[in-house]
Short mmCIF file of C-alpha atoms (C1' of nucleotides) in Angstrom, two decimals:
data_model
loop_
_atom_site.label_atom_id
_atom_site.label_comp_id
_atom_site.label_asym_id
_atom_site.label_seq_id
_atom_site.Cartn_x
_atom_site.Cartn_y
_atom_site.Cartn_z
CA UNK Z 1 -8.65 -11.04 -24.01
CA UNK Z 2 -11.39 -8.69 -24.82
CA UNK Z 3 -12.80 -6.31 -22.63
CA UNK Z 4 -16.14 -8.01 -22.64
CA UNK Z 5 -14.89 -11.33 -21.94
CA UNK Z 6 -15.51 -12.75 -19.02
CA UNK Z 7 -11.55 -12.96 -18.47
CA UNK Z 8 -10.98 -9.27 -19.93
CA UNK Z 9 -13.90 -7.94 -17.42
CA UNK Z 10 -12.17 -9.84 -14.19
CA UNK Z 11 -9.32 -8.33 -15.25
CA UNK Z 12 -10.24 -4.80 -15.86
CA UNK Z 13 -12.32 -5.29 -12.41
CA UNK Z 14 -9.13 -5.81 -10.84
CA UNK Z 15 -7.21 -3.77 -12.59
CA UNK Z 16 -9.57 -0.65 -10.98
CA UNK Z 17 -9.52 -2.37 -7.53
CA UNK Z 18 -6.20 -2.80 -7.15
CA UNK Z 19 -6.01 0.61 -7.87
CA UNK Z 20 -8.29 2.06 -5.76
CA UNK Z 21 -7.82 -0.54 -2.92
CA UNK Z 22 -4.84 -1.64 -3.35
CA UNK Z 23 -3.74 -5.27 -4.38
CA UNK Z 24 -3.56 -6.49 -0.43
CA UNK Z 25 -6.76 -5.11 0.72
CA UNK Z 26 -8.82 -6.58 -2.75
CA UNK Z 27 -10.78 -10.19 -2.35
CA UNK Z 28 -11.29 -12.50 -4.26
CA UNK Z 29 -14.74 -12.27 -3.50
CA UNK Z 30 -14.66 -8.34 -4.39
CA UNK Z 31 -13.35 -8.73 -7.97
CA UNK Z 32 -16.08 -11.65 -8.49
CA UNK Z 33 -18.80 -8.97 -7.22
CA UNK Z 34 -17.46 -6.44 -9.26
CA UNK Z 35 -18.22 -8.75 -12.33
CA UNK Z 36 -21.12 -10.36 -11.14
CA UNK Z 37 -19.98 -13.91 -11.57
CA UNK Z 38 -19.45 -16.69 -9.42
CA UNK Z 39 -16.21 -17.61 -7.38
CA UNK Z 40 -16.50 -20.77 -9.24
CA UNK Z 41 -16.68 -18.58 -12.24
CA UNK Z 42 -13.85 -16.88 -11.46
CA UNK Z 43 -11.54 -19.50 -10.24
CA UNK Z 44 -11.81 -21.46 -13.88
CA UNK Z 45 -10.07 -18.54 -15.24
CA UNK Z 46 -7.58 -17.70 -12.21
CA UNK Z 47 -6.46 -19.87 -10.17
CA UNK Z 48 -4.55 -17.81 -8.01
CA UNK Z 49 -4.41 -14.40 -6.62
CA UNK Z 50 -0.93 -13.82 -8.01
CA UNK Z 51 -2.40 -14.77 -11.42
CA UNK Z 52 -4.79 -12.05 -11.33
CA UNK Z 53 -2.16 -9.68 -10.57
CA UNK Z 54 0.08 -10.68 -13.45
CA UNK Z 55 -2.61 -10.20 -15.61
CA UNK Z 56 -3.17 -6.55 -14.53
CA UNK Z 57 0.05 -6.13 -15.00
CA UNK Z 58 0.60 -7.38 -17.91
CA UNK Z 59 -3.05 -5.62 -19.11
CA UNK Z 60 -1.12 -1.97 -17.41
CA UNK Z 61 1.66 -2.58 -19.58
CA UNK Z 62 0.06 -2.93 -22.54
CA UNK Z 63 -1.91 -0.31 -21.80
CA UNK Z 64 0.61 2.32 -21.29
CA UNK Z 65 2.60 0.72 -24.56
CA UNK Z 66 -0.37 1.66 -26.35
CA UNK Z 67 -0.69 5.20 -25.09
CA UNK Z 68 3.08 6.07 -25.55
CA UNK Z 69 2.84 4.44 -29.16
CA UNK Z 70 -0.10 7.00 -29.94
CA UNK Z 71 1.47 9.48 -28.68
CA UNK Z 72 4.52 8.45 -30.71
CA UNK Z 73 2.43 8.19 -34.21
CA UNK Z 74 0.07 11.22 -33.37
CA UNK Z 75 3.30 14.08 -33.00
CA UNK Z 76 6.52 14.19 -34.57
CA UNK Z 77 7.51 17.05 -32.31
CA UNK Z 78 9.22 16.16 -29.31
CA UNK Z 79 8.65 18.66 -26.72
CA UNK Z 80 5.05 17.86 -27.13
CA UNK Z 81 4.94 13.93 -26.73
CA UNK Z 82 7.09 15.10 -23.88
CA UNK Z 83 4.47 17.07 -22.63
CA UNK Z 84 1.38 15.07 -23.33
CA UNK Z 85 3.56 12.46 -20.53
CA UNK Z 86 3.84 15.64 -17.96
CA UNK Z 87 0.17 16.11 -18.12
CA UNK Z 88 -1.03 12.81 -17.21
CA UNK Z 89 -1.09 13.99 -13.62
CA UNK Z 90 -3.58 16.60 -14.89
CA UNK Z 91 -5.39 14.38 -17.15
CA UNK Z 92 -6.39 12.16 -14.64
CA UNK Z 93 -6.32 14.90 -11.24
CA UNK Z 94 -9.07 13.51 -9.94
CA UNK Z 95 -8.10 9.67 -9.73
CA UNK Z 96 -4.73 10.94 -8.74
CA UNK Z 97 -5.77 13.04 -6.16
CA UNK Z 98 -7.98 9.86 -4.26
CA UNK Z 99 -5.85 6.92 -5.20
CA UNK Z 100 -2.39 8.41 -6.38
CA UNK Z 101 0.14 6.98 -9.05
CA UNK Z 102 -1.39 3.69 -10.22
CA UNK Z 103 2.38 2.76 -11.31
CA UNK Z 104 3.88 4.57 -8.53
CA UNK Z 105 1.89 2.63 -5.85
CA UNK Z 106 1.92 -0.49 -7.17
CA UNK Z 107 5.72 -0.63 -7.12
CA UNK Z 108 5.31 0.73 -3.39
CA UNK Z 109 2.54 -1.65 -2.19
CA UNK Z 110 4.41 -4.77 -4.20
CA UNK Z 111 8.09 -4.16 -2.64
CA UNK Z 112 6.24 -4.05 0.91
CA UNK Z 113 4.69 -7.26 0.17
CA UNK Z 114 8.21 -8.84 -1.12
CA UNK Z 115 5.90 -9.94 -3.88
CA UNK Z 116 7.30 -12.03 -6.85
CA UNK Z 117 5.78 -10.13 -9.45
CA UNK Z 118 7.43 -6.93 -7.87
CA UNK Z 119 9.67 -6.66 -10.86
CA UNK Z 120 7.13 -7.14 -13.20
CA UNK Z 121 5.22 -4.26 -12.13
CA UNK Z 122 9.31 -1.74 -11.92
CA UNK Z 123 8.93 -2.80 -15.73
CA UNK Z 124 5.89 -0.43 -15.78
CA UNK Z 125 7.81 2.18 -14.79
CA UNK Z 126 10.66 1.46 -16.49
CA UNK Z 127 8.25 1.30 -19.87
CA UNK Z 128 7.88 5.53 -18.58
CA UNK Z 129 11.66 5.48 -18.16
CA UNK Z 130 12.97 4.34 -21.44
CA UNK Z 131 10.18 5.84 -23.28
CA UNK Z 132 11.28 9.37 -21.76
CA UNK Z 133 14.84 8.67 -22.29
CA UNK Z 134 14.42 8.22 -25.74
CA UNK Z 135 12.30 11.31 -26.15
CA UNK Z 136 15.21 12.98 -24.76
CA UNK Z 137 17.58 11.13 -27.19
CA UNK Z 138 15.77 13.01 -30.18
CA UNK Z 139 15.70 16.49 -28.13
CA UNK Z 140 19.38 16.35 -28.75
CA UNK Z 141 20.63 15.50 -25.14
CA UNK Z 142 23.45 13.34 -25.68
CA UNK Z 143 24.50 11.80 -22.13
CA UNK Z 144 22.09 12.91 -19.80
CA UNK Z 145 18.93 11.57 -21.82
CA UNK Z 146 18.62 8.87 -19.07
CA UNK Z 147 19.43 10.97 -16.19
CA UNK Z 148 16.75 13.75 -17.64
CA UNK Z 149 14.67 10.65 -18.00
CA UNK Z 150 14.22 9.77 -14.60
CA UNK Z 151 14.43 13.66 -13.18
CA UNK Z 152 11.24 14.11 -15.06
CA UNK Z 153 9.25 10.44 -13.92
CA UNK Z 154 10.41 11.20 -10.76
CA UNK Z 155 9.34 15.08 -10.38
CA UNK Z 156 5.96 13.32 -11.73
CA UNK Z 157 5.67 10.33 -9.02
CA UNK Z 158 6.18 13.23 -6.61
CA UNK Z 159 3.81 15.55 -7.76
CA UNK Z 160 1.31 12.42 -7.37
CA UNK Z 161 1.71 11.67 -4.39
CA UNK Z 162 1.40 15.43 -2.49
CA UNK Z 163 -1.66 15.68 -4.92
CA UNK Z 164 -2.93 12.32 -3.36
CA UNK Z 165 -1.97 13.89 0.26
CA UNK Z 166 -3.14 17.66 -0.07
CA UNK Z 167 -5.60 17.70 -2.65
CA UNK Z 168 -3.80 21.04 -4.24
CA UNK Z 169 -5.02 21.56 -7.55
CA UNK Z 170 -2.86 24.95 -8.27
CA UNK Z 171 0.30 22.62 -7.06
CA UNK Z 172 -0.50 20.13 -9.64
CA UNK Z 173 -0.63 23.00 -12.14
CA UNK Z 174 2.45 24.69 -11.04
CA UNK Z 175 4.73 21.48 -11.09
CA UNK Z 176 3.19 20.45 -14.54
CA UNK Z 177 4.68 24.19 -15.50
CA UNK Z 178 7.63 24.17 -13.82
CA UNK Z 179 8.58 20.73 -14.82
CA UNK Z 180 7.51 21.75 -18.56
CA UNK Z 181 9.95 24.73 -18.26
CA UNK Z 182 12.93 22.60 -16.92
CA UNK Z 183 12.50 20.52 -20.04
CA UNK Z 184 12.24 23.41 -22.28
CA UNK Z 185 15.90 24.53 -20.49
CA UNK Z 186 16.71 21.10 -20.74
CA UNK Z 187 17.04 21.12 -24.55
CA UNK Z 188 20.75 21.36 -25.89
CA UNK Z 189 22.60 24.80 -27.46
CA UNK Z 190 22.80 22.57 -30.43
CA UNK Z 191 19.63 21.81 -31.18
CA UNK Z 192 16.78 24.30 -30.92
CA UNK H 1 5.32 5.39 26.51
CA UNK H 2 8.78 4.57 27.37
CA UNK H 3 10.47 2.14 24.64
CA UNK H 4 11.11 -0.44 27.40
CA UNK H 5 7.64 -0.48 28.56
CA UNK H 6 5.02 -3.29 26.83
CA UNK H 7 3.57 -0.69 25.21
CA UNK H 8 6.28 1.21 23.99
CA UNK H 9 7.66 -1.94 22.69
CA UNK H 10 4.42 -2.88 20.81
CA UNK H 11 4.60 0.73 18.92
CA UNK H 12 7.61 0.83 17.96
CA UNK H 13 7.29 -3.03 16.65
CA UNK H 14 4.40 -2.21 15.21
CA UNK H 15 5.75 1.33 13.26
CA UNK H 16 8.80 -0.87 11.60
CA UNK H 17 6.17 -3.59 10.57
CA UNK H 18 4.00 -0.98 9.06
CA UNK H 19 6.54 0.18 6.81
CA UNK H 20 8.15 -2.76 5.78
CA UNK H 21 5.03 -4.52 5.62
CA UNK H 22 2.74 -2.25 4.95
CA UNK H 23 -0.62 -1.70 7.34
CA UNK H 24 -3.03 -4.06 5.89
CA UNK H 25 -0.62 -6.71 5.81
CA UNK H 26 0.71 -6.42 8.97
CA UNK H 27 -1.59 -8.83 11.79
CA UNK H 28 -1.88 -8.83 15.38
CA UNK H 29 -0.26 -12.13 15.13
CA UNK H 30 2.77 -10.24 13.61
CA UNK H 31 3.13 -7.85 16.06
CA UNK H 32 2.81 -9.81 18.92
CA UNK H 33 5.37 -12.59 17.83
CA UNK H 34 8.03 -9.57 17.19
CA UNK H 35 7.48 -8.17 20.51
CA UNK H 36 7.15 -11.48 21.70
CA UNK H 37 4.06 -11.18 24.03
CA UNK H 38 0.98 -13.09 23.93
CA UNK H 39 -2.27 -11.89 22.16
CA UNK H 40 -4.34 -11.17 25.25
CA UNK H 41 -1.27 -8.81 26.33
CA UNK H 42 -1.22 -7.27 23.54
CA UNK H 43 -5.44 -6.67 23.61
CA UNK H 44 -4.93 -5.52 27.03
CA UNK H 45 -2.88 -2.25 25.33
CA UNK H 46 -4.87 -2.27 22.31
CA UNK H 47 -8.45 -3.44 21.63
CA UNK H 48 -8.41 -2.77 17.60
CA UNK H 49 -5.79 -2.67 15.33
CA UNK H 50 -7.00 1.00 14.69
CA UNK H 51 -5.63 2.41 18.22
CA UNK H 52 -2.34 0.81 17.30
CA UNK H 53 -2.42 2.52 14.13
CA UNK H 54 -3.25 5.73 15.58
CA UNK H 55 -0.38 4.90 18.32
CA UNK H 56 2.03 4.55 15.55
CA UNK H 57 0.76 7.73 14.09
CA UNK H 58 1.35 9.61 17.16
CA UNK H 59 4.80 8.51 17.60
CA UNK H 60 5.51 9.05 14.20
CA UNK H 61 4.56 12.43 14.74
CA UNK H 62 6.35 13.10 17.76
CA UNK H 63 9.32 11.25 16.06
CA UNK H 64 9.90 13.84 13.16
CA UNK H 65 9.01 16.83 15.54
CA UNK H 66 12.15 15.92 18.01
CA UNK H 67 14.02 15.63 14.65
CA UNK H 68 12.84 18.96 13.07
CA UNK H 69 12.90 20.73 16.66
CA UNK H 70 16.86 19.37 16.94
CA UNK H 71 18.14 20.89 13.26
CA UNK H 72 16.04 23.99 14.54
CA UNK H 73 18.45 23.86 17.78
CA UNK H 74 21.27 22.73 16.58
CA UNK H 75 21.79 24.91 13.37
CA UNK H 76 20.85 28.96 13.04
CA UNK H 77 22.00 28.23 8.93
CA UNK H 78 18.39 28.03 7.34
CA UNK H 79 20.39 26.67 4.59
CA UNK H 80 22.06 24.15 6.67
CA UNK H 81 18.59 23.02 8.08
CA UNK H 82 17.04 22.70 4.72
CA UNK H 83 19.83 20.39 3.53
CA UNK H 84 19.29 18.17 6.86
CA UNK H 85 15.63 17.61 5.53
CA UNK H 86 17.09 17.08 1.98
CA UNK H 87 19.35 14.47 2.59
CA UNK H 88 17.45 12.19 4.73
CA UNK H 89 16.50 10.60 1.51
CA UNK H 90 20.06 9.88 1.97
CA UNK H 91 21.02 9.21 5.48
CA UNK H 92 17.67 6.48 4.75
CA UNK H 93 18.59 5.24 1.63
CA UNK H 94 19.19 1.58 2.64
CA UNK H 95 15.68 1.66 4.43
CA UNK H 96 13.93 3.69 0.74
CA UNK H 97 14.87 1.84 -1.50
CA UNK H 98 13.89 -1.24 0.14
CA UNK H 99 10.77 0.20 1.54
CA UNK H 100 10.18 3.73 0.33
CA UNK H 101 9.23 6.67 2.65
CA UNK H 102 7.53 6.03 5.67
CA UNK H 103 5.37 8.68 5.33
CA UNK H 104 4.45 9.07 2.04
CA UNK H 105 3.48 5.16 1.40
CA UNK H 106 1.55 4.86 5.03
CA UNK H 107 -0.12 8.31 3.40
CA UNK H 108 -0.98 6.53 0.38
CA UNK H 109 -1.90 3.34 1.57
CA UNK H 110 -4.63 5.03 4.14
CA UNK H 111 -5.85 6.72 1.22
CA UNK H 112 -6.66 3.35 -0.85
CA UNK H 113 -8.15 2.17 2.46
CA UNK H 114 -10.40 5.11 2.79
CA UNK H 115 -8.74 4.86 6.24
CA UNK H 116 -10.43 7.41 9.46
CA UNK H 117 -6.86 8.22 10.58
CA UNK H 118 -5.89 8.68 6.58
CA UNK H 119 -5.98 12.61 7.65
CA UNK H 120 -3.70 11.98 11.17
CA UNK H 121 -1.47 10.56 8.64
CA UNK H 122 -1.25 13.30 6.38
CA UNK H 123 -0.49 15.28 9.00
CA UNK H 124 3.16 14.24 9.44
CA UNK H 125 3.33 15.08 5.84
CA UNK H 126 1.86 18.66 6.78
CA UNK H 127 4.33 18.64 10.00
CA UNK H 128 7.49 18.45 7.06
CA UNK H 129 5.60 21.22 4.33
CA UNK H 130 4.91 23.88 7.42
CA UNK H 131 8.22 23.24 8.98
CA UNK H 132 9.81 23.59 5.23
CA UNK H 133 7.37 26.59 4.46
CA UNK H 134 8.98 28.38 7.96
CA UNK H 135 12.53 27.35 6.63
CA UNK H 136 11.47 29.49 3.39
CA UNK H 137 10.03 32.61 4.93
CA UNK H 138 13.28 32.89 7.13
CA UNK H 139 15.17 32.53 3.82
CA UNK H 140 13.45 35.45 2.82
CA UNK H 141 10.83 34.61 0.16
CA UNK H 142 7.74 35.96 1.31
CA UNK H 143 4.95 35.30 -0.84
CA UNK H 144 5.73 31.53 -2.01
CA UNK H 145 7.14 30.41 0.81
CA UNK H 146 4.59 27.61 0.91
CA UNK H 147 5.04 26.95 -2.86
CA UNK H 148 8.59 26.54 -2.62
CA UNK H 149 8.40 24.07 0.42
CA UNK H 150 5.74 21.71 -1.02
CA UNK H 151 8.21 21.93 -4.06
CA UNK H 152 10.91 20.59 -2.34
CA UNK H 153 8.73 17.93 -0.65
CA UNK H 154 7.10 16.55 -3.37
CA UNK H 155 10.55 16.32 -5.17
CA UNK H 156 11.55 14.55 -2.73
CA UNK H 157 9.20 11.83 -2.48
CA UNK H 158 9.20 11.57 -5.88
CA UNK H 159 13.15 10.46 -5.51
CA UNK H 160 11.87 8.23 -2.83
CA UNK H 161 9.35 6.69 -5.28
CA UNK H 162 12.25 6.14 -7.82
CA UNK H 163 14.78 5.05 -5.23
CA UNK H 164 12.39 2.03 -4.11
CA UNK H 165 12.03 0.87 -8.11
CA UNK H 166 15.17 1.42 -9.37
CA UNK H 167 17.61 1.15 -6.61
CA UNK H 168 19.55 3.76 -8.30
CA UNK H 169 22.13 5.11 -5.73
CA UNK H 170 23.44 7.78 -8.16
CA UNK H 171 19.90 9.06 -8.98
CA UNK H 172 19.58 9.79 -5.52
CA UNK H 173 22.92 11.99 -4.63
CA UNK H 174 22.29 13.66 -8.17
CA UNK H 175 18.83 14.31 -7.37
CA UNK H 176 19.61 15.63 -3.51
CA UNK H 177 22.38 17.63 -5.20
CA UNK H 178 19.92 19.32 -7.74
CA UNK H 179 17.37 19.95 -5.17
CA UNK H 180 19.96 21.48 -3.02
CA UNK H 181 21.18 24.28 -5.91
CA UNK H 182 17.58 25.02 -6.43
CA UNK H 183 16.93 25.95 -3.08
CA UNK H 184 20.25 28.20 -3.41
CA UNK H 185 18.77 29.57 -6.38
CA UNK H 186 15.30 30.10 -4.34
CA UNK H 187 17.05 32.80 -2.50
CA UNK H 188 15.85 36.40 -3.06
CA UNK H 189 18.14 38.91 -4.00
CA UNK H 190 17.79 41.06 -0.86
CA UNK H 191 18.97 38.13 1.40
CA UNK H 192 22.21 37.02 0.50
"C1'" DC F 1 -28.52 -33.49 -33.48
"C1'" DC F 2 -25.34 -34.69 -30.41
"C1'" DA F 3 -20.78 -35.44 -28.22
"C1'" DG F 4 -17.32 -33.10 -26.08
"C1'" DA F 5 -15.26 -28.93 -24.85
"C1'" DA F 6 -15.79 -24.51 -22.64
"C1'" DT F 7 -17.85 -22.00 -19.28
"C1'" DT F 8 -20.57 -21.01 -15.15
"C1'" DA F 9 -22.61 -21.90 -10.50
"C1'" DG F 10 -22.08 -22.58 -5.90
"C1'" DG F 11 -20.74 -25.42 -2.02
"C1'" DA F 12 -16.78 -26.77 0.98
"C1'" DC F 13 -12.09 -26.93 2.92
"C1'" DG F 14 -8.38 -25.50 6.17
"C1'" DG F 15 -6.18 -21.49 7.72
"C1'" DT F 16 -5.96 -16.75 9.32
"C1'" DT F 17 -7.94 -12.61 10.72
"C1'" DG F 18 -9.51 -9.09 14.27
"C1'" DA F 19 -11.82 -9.19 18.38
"C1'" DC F 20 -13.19 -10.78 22.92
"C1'" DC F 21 -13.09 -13.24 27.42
"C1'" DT F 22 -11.50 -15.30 31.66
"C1'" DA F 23 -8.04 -16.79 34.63
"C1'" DA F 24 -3.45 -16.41 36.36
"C1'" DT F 25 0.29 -13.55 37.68
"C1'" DT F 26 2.78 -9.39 39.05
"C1'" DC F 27 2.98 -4.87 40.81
"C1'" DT F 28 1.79 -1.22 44.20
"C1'" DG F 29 0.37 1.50 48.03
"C1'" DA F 30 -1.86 1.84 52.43
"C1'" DT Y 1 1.09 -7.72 54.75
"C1'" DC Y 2 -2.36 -7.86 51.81
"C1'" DA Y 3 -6.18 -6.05 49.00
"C1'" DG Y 4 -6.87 -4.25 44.70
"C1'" DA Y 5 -5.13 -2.58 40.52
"C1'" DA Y 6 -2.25 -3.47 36.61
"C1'" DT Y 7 -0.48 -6.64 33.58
"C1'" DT Y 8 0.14 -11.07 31.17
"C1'" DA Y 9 -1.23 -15.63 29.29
"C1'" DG Y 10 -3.76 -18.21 26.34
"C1'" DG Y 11 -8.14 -20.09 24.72
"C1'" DT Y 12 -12.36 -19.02 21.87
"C1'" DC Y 13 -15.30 -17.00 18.47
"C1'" DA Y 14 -17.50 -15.70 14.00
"C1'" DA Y 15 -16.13 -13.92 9.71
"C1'" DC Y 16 -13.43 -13.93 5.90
"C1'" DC Y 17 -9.51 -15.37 3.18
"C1'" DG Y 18 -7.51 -18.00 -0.98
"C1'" DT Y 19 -8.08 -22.30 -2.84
"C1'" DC Y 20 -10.27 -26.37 -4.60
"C1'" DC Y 21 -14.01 -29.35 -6.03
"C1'" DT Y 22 -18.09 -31.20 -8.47
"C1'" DA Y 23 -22.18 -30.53 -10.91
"C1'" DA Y 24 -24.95 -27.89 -14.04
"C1'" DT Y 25 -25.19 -25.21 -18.10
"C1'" DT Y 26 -23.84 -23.24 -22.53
"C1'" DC Y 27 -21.26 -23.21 -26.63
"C1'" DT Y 28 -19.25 -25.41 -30.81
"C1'" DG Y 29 -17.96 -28.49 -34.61
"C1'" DG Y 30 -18.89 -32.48 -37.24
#
DNA sequence: CCAGAATTAGGACGGTTGACCTAATTCTGA
DNA sequence: TCAGAATTAGGTCAACCGTCCTAATTCTGG
């Protein structure tokens, strides 16, 4: 499952393809290039397309589990795990701004395809969702953790994808602000 | 260009299978069989699957400019116009959450693709942030007129995102109702 | 050292793709 | 009416797709 496993190298090959290509448009034959192994190679350790996918899914997930988790260990203030998620879109601008959300288009490009692992790859998103809810949880926000929760992921997915289309850096920055403001107003009278 | 005429009919086919299916997905063969015409028919209209693209593009275009030219018409309430571009998140919502927006997931798929038309297809997305950024400036706000309309569109393809994954109906009136009071608030003083 | 498992190489398959062609049919205007 | 343009039908092509197979090679434990 290593990354320098044959398996883990397919899979982070794919993982950046289906990014940057998107999961439709990506061959067989591409990912196998990518690695420079044989399709023979490659077919002893997926057999199928739709394996592939669930593995980059599953490899996503984990990914982003890990991130949150650091992020979770690393600060015991709120507002600023909150933030560290809000600046992903500045983080990584420049992936963004060519290929978009790799969560957000996933879910898009999966849905179109009526694909069976479609759910699997909401649960990505949904990893963002309860994470965020639960950061709102300990901000003191009562009821309206979830709803905050998905104001926030979905300000984010939208910021994404007009970066993607317009290639506006100041946007990017003003959303990040304005979206780290709301949350600031966002915190209840009872807490601060 | 009629929608009776062959063509028409192959365009308009071809503009629902792109967004449910997605361009890359969507074949000749796919087309052809909805409109029910045979291939050579269909390659007498269209010699690559890049003019139909372009085709669909073009109405596309035209499509939102009737819309946008009829709230222009039809309504002398800014207000009242900027709410008509609001809710089509809801008017669509069947149509989103199954298959996102049109424009923003063609947008990003042509962007994986590295696509030639990818820029005619941002375009319509332009068509909706210069039409908003008008809406603003008659509002009154001078200077970030343009901020405040890709504001608005961004949030709302980012509640289109969500929409899709979560199939949250009451995500999406909150969200349209939020959007809505911020563009009250967005009014300068010396309107009103 | 060697047997057997794990891994890699590369050919082959049926099916589909976008693209192209020719022939038949329908429409249109002089 | 009829010649020519416009349109439609359907076959063909090479290339590529995902999938599957067998044979060669490398690794591993006893």
């Amino acid at each position: 499952m290593a990354g320098n496993s044959t398996r883990g190298q397919i899979v982070e090959a794919a993982d950046e393809l289906f990014y940057s290509h998107g999961f439709g448009q990506t061959s067989f034959a591409d990912i196998a290039a990518a690695v420079q192994i044989s399709r023979g190679n490659f077919y002893y350790h997926f057999r199928t397309k739709d394996e592939i996918l669930d593995a980059v899914i599953d490899k996503r997930l984990a990914d982003r589990e890990t991130l949150l988790a650091k992020w979770d260990e690393t600060s015991d203030d709120v507002l600023r795990r909150i933030e560290c998620f809000v600046k992903i879109v500045v983080v990584n601008q420049a992936k963004i701004m060519a290929f978009g959300c790799p969560v957000g288009t996933l879910t898009a490009e999966l849905a179109k395809l009526d694909h069976p692992s479609r759910e699997r790859a909401n649960s990505i998103m949904a990893l963002f969702r309860d994470w965020l809810t639960r950061q709102f949880e300990e901000l003191g926000c009562k009821e309206n953790a979830a709803e905050n929760a998905l104001h926030v992921l979905g300000w984010s997915q939208g910021v994404a994808t007009l970066a993607q289309a317009f290639k506006d850096e100041a946007f990017v920055q003003r959303e990040v602000a304005q979206i780290l403001a709301w949350v600031d107003e966002a915190i209840p009278e009872s807490a601060g």
